[in-house]
XYZ file of N, CA and C in Angstrom:
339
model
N 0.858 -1.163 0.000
C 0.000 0.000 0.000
C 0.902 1.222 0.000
N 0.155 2.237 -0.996
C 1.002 3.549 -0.613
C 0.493 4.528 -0.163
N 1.013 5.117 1.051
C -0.124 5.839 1.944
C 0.433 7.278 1.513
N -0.042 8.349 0.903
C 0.419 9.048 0.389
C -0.047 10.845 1.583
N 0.732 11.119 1.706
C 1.030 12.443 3.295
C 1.670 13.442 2.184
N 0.481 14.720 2.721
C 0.964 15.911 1.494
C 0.233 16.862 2.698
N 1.032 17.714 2.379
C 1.672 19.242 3.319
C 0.528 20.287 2.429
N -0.392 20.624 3.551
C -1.280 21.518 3.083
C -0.840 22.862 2.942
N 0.081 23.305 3.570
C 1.003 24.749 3.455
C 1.683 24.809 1.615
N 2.185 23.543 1.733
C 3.041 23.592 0.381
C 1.833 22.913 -0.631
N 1.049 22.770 -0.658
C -0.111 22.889 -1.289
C -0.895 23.887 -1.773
N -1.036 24.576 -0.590
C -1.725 26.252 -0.492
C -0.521 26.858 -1.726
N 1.167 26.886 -1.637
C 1.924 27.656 -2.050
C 1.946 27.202 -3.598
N 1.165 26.038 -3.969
C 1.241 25.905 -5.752
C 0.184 26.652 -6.426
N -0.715 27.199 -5.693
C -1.588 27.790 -5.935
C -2.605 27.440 -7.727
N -3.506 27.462 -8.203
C -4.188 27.413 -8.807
C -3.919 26.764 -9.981
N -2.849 27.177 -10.432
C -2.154 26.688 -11.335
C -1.566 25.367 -11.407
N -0.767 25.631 -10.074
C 0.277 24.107 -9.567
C -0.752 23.124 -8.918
N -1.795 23.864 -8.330
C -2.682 22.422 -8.331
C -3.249 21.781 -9.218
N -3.436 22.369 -10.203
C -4.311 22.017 -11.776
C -3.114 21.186 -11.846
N -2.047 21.142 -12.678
C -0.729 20.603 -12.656
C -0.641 19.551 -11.764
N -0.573 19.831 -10.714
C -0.629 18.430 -9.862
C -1.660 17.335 -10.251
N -3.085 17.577 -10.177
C -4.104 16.605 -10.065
C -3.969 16.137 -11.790
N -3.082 17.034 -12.930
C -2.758 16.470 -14.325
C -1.686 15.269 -14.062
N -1.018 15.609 -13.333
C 0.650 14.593 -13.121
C -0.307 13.100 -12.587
N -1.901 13.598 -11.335
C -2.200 11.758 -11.229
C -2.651 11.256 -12.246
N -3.400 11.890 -13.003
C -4.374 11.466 -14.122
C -3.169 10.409 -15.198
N -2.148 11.361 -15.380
C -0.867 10.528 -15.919
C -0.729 9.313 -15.210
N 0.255 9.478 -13.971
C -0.042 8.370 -12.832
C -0.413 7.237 -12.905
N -1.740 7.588 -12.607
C -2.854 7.021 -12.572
C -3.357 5.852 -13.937
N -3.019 6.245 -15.364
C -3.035 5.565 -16.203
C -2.118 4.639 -16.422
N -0.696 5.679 -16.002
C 0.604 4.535 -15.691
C 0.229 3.195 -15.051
N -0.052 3.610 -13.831
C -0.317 2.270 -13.513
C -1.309 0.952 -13.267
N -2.314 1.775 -13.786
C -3.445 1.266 -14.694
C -2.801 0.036 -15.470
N -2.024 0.458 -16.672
C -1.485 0.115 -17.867
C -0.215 -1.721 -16.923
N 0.417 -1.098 -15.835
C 0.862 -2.089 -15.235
C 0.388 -2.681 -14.861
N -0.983 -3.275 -14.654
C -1.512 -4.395 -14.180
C -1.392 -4.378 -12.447
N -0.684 -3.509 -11.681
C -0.344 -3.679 -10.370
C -1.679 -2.991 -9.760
N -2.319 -2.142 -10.074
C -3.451 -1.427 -9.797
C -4.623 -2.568 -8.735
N -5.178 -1.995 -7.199
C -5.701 -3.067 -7.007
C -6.999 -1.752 -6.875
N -6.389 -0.731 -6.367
C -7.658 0.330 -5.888
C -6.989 1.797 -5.798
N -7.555 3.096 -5.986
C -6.725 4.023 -5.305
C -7.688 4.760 -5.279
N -7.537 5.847 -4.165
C -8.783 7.380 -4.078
C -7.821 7.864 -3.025
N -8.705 9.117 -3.606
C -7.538 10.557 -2.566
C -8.677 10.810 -1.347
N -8.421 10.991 -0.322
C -9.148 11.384 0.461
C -9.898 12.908 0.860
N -10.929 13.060 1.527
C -11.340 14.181 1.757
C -10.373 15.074 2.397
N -10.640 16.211 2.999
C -9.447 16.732 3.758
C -9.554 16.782 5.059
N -8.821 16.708 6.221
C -8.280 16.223 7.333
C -9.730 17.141 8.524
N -9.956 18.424 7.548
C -11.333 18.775 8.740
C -12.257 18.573 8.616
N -12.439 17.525 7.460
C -14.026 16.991 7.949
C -14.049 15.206 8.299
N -12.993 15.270 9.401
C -12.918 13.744 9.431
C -13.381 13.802 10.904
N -13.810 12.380 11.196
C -13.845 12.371 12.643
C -13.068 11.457 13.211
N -12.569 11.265 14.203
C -11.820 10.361 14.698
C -12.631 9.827 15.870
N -12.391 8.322 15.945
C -12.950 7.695 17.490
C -11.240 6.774 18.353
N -11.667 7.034 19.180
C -10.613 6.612 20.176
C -11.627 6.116 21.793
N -11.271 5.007 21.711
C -11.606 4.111 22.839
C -11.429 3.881 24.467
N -11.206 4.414 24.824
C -10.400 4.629 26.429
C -11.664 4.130 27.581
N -11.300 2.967 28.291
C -11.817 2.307 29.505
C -13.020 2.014 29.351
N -13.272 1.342 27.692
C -14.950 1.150 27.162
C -15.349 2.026 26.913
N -15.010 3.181 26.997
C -16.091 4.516 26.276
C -15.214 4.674 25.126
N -16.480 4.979 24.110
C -16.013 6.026 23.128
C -15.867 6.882 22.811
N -14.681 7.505 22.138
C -14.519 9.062 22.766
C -14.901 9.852 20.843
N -15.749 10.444 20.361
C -15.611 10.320 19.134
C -15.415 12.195 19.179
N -14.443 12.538 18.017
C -13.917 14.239 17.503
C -14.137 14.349 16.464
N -14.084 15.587 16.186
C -14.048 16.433 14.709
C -12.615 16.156 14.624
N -12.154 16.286 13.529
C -10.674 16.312 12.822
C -9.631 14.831 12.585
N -8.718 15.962 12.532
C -7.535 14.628 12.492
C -7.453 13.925 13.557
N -6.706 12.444 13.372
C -6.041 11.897 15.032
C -4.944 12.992 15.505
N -4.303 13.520 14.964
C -3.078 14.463 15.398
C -2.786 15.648 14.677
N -2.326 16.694 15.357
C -2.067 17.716 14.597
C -0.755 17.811 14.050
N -0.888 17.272 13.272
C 0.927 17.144 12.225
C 0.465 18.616 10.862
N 1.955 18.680 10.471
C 1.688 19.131 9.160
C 1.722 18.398 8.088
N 1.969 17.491 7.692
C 1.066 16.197 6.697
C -0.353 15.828 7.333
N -0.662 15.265 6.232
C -2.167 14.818 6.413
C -2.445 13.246 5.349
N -2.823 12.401 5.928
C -3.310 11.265 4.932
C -3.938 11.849 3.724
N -3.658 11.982 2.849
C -4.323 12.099 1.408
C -4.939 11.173 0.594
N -4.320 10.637 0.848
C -4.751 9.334 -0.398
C -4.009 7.891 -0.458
N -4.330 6.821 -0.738
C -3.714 5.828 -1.377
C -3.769 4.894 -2.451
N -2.962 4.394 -2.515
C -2.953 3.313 -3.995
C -2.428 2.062 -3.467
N -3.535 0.971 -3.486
C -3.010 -0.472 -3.503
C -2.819 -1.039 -4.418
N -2.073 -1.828 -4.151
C -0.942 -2.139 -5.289
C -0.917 -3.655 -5.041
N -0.687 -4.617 -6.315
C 0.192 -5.902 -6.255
C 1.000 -6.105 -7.215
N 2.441 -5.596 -6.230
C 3.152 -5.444 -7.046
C 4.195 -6.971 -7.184
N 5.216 -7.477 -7.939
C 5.924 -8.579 -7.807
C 6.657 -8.452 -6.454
N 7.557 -6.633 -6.832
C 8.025 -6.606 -5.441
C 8.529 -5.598 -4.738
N 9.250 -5.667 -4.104
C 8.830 -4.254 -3.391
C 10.060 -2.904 -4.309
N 10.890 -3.140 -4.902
C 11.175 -2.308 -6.018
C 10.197 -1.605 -7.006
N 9.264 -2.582 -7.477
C 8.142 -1.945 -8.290
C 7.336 -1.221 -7.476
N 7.096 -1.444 -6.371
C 6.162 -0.400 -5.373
C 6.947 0.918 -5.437
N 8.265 0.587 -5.178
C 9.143 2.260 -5.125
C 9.309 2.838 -6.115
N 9.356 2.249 -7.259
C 8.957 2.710 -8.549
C 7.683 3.810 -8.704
N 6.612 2.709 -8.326
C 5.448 3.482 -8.834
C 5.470 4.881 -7.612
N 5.987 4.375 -6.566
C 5.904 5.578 -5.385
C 6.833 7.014 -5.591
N 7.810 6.724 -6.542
C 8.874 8.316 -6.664
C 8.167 8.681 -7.741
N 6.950 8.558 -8.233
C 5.740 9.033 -9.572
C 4.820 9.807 -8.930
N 4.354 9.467 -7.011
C 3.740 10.015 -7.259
C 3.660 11.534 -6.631
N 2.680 12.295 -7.711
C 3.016 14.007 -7.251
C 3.458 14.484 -6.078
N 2.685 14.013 -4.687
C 2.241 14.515 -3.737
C 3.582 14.308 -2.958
N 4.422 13.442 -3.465
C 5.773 13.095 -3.158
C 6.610 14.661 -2.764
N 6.310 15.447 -3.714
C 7.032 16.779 -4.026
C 6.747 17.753 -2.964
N 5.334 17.225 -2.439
C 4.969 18.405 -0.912
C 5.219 17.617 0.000
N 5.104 16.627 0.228
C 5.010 15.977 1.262
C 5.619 14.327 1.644
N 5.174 12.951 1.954
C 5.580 11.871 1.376
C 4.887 10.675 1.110
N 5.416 9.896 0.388
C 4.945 8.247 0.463
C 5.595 7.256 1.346
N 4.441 6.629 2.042
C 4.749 5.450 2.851
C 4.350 4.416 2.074
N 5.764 3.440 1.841
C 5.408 2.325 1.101
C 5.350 0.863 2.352
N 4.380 0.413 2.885
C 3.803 -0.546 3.669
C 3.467 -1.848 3.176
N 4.016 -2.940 3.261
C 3.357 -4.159 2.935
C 2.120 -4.254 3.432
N 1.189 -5.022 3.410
C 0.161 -5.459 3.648
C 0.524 -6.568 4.412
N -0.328 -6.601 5.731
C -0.183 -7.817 7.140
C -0.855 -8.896 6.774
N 0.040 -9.918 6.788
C -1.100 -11.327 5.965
C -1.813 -11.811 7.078
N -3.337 -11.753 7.410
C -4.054 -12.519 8.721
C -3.998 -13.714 8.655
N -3.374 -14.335 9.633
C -3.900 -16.002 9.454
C -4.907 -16.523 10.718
């Protein structure tokens, strides 16, 4: 999985233009790896203030507006992937845009048994 963390400051600073530009670079992306067969799912997420978070403490539920934490990244988006191996994941991961504000976490997937 690639968990993709992009910096809303350096977001704000591409302004109108550089975001048009950006969301052109996934559409590219996006077909790229389409075209590779590794494609299992991907979507960008809403943005970090209209999320809610729940957190559990001594049987109660504690449920908020926002993020779990106040960082300057924010979960954006991801792309699951099956890839052969984990080179082709880093491949497809220095492609993608959001790389440039912020980063990609490239994560295996936990096999349940």
């Amino acid at each position: 999985m690639l968990l993709i963390r992009s910096d809303i400051q350096e977001w704000n600073r591409l302004g109108e233009d550089g975001q048009r530009q950006l969301y052109a670079d996934y559409d590219v992306l996006h077909a790229h790896v389409a075209s590779t067969g590794y494609l299992v799912d991907a979507s960008p997420l809403a943005a970090p203030d209209v999320a809610t978070t729940v957190r559990v403490r001594g049987g109660e539920a504690v449920v908020t507006d926002g993020p779990f934490a106040e960082t300057k990244e924010h979960l954006a988006g991801y792309y699951l992937l099956d890839c052969p191996d984990l080179d082709a994941a880093l491949d497809v991961a220095r492609c993608i845009p959001d790389a440039r504000l912020g980063s990609v976490e490239v994560r295996p997937l936990r096999t349940i048994r």
